Short mmCIF file of C-alpha atoms and ligand atoms in Angstrom, two decimals:
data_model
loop_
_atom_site.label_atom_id
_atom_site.label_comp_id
_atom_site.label_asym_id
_atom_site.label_seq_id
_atom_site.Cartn_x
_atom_site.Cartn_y
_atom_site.Cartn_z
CA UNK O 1 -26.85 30.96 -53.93
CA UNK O 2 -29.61 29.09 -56.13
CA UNK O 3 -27.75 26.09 -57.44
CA UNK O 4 -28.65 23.56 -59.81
CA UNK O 5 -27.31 19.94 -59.89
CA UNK O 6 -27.94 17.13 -62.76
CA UNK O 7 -28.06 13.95 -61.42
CA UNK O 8 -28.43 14.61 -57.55
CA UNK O 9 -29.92 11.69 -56.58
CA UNK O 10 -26.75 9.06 -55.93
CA UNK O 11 -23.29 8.94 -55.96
CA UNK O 12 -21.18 12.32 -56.71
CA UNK O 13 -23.85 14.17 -57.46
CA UNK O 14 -26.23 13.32 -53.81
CA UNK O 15 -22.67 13.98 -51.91
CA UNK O 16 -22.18 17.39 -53.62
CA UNK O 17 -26.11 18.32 -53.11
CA UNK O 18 -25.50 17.76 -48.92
CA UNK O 19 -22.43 19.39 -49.08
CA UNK O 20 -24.26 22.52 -50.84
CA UNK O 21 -27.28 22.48 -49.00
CA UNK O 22 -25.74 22.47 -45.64
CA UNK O 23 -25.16 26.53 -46.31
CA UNK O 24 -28.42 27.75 -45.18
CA UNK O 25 -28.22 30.58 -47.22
CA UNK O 26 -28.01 28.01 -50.34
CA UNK O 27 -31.25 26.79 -52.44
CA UNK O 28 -30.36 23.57 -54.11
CA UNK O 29 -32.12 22.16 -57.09
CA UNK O 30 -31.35 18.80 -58.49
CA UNK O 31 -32.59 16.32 -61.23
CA UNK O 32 -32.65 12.39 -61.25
CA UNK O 33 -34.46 10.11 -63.22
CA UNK O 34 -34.34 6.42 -62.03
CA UNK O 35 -34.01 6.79 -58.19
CA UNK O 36 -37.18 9.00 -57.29
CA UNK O 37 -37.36 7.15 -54.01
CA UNK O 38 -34.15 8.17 -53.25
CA UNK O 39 -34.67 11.51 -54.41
CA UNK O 40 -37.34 11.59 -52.27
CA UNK O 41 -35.57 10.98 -48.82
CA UNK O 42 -32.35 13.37 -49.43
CA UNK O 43 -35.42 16.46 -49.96
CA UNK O 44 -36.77 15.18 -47.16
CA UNK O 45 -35.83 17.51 -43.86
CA UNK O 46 -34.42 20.14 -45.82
CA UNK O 47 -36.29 23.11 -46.76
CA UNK O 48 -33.43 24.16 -49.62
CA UNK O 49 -33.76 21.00 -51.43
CA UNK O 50 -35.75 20.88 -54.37
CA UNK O 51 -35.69 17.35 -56.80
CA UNK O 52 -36.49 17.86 -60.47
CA UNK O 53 -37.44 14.56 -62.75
CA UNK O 54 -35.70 15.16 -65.73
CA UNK O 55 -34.83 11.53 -67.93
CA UNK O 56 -31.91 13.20 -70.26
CA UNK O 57 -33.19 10.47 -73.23
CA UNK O 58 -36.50 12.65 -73.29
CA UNK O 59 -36.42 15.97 -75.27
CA UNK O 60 -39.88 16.51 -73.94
CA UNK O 61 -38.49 16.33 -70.60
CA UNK O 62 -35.29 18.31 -71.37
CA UNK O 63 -37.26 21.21 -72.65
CA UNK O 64 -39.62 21.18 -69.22
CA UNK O 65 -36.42 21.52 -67.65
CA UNK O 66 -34.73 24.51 -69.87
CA UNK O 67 -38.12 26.40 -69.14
CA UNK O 68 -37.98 25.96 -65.68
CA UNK O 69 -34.33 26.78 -65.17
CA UNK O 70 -35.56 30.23 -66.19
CA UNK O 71 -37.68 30.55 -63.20
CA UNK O 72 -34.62 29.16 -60.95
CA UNK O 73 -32.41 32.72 -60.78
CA UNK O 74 -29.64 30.39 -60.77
CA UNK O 75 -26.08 31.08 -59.66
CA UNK O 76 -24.64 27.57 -60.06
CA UNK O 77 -25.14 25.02 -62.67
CA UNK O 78 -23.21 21.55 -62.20
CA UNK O 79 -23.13 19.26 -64.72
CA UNK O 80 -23.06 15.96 -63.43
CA UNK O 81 -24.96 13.31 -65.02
CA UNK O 82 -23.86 11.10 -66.90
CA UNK O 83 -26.56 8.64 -68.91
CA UNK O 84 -24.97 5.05 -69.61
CA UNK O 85 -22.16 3.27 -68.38
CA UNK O 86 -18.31 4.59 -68.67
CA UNK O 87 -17.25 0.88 -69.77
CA UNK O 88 -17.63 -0.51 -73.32
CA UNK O 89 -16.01 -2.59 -75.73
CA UNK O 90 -12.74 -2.31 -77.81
CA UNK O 91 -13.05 0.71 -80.23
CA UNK O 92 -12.90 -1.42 -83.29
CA UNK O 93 -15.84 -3.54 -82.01
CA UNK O 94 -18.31 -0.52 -80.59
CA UNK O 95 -21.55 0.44 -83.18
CA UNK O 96 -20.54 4.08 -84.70
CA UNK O 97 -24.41 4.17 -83.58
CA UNK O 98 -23.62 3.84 -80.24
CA UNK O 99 -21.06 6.81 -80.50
CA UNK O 100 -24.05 9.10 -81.99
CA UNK O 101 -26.62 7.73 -79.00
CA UNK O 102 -23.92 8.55 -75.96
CA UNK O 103 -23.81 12.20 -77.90
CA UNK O 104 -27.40 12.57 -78.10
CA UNK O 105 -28.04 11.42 -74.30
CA UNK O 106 -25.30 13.11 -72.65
CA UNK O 107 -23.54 16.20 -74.47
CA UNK O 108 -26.93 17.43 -76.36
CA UNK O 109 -28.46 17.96 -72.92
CA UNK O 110 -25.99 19.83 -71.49
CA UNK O 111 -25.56 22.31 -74.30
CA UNK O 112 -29.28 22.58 -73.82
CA UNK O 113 -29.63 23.23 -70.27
CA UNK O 114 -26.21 25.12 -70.07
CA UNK O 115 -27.77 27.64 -72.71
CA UNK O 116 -30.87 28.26 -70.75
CA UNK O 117 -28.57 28.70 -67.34
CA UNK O 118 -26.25 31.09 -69.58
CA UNK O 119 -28.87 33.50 -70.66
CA UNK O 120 -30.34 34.25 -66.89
CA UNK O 121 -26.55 34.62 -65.96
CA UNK O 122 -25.80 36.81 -68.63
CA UNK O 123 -28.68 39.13 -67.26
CA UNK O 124 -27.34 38.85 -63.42
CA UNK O 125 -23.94 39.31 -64.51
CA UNK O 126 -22.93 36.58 -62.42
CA UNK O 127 -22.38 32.94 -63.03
CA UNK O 128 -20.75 29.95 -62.31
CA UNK O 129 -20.59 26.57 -64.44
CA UNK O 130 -18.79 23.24 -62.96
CA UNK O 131 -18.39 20.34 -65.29
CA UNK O 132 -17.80 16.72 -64.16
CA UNK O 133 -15.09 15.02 -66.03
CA UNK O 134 -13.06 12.32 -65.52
CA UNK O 135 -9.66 11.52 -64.78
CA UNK O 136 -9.18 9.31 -67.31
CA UNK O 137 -8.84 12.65 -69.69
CA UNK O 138 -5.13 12.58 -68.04
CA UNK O 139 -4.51 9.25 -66.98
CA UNK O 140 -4.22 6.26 -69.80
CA UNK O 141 -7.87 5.83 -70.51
CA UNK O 142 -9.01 2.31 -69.56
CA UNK O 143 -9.72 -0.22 -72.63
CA UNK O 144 -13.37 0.23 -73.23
CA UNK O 145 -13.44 3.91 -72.42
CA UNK O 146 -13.34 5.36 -75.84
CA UNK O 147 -17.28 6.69 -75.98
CA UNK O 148 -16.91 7.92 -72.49
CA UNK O 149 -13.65 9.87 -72.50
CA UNK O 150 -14.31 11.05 -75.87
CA UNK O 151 -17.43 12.40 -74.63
CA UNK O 152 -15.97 14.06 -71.27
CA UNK O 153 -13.22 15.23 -73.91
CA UNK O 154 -16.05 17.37 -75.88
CA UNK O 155 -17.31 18.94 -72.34
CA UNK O 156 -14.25 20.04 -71.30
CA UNK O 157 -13.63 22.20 -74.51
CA UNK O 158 -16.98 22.99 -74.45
CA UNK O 159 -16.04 24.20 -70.69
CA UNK O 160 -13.03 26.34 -72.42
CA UNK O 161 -15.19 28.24 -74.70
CA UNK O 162 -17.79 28.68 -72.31
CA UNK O 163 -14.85 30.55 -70.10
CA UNK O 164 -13.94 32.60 -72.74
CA UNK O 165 -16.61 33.74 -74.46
CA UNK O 166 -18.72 35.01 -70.77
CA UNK O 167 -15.86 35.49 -68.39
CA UNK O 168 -16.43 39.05 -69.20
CA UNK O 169 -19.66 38.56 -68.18
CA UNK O 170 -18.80 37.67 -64.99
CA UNK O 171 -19.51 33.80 -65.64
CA UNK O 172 -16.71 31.40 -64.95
CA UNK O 173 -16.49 27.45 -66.51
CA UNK O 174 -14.39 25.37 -64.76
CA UNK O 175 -14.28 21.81 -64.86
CA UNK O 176 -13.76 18.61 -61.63
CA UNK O 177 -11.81 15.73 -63.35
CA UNK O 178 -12.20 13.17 -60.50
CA UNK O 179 -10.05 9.64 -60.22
CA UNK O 180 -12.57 6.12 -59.91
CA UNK O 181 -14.81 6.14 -57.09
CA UNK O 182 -17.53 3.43 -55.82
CA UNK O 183 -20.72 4.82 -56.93
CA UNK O 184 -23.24 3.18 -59.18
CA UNK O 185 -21.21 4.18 -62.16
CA UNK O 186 -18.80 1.64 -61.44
CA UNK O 187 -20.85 -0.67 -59.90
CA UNK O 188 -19.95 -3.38 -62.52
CA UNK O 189 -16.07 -3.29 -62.13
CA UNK O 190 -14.82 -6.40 -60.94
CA UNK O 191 -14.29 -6.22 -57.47
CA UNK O 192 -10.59 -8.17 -58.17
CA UNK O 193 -9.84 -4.78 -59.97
CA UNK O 194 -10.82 -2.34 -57.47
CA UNK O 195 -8.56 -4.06 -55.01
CA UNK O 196 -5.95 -3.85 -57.38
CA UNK O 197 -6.98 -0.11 -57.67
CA UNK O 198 -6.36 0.32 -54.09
CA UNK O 199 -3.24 -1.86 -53.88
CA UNK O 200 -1.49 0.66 -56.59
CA UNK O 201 -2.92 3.80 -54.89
CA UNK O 202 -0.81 5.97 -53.76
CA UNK O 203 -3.06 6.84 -50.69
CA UNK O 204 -3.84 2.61 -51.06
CA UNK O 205 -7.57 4.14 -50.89
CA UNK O 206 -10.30 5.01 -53.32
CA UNK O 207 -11.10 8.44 -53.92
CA UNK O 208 -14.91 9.10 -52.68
CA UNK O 209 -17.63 11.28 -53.33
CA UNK O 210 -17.64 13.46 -50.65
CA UNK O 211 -13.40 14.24 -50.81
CA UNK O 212 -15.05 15.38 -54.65
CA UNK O 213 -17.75 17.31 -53.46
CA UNK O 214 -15.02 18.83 -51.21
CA UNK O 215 -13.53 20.43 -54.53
CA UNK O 216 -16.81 21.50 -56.09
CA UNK O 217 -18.22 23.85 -52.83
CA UNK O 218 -14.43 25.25 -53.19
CA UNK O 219 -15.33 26.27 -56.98
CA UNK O 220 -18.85 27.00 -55.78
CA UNK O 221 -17.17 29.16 -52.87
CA UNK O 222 -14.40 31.02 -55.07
CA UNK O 223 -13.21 33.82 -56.31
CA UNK O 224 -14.41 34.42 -60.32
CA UNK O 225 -10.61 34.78 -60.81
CA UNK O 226 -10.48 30.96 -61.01
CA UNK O 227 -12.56 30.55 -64.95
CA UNK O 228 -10.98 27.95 -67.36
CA UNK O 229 -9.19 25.45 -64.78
CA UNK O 230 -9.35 21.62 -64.80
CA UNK O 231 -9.21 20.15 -60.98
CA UNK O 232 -8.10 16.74 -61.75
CA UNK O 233 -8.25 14.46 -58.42
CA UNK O 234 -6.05 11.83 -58.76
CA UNK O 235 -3.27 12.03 -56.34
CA UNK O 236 -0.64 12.61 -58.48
CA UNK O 237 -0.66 9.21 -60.05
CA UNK O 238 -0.74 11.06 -63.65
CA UNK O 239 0.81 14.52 -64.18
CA UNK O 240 0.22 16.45 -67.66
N1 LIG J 1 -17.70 6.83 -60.40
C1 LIG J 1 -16.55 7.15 -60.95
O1 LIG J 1 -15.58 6.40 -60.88
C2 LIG J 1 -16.38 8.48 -61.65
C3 LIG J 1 -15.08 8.91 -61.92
C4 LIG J 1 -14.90 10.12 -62.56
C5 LIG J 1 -15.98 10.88 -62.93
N2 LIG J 1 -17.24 10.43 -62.65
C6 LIG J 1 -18.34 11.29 -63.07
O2 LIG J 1 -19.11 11.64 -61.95
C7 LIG J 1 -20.45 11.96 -62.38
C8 LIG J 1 -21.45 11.27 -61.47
O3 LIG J 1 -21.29 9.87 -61.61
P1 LIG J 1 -21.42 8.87 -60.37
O4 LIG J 1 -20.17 8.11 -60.33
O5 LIG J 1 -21.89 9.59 -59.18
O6 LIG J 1 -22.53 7.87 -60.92
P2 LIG J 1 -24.03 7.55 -60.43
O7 LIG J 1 -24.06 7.32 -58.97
O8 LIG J 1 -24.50 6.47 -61.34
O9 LIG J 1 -24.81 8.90 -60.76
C9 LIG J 1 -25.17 9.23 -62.06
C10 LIG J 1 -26.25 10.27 -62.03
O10 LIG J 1 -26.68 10.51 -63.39
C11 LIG J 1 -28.08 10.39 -63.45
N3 LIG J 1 -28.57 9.81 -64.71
C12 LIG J 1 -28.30 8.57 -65.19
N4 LIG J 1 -29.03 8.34 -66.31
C13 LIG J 1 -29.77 9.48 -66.51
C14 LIG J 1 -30.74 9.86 -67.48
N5 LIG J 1 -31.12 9.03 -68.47
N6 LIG J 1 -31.26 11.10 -67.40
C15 LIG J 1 -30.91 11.95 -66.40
N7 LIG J 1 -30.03 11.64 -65.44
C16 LIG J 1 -29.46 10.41 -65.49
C17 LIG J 1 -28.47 9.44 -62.34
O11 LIG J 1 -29.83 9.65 -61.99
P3 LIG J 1 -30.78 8.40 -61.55
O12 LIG J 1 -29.88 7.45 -60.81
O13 LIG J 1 -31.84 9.01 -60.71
O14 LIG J 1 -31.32 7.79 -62.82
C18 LIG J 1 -27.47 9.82 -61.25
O15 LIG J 1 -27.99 10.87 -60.46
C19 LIG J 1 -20.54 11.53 -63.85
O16 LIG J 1 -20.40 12.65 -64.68
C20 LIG J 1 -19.33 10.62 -64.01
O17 LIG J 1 -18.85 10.60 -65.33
C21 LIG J 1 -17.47 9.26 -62.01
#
């Protein structure tokens, strides 16, 4: 399968492009933008790994990417990336600015580079999109999390319409809603809370990348039956 990942280049999204391109028979495409280096030494070695530069806060480079996902005769598009931090401020104290920024650098590229995947699966009449959420969709939100949630909020009914409207296309949405992990995402948590994370675990361990990426090659791997689901990854601690 020819599969493209946004932000492959640390955390959830380098775990789920090893656990991809370790099928032979898989050609794995991923973008970064800060960590070329590091982009760098997960292509090198592997003949199925391809890194794109694509900075999500530059339409120029947004649009280089749309074109070239043409060219990709995609299968699989993950959307991964996320630009900025998950933690902010109280509601009543965050910029409505900031609300209209976190849009424009995180949901406007996705519609963008979804649409482009969309119309080359349309024409294979196969497709599969995986959204990364968040856990905090089911769970209590943490205080600060209002951009950030809202925004995963908007992707997973995004997610819902894109199920509907080209499951008959043979295109399936589904979406990952993972629990916190240690990546660089949540590099600034205080690492008194994480220990209190683990202490209230069920499991009394964090959830990591790779257990995630574990979930997305199952999507990757499955039947088009499964269109419109939300794997949440959270041990239980929340049920809906
Ligand atoms: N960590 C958690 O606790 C947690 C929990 C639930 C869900 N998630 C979700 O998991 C996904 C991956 O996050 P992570 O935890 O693995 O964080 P991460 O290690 O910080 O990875 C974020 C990825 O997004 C890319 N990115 C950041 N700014 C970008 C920009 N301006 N343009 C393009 N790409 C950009 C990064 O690329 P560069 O580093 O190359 O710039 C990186 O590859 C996100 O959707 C996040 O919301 C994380």
């Amino acid at each position: 399968m020819n599969i493209l990942i946004t932000g492959g280049s640390c955390g959830l999204g380098k775990a789920i492009v090893y656990a991809l391109s370790n099928s032979p028979g898989n050609k794995v495409f991923f973008t970064y933008n800060r960590h070329g280096d590091e982009s760098d030494a997960i292509v090198r070695g592997k003949h199925n790994v391809i890194a794109i530069k694509c900075d999500f806060t530059n339409a120029g480079e947004i649009c280089e990417l749309e074109k070239a996902i043409t060219t990709f005769d995609l299968d699989v598009l993950i959307n991964n990336a996320y630009v900025g931090l998950p933690q902010g401020t109280y509601f009543h104290k965050t910029n409505p600015e900031s609300f209209l920024k976190s849009f424009e650098n995180n949901i406007i590229p996705i519609i963008r580079i979804t649409q482009s995947a969309i119309l080359g699966f349309r024409t294979k009449k196969f497709g599969k999109i995986i959204n990364i959420l968040t856990a905090a969709l089911v769970n209590v939100p943490p205080m600060g999390y209002s951009t950030y949630a809202s925004n995963k909020a908007y992707i997973m009914q995004l997610s819902k319409s894109w199920s509907y409207e080209y499951g008959k296309y043979n295109i399936s949405s589904n979406c990952v809603s993972p629990d916190f992990m240690l990546t660089n995402l949540s590099e600034t948590v205080d690492k008194r809370i994480v220990e209190q994370l683990k202490a209230n675990h069920p499991l009394k361990k964090i959830l990591t990348p790779e257990e995630v990426a574990d979930v997305v090659a199952f999507l990757v791997g499955t039947s088009q039956h499964i269109n419109g689901a939300n794997i949440v990854i959270n041990a239980g601690q929340n049920i809906l």
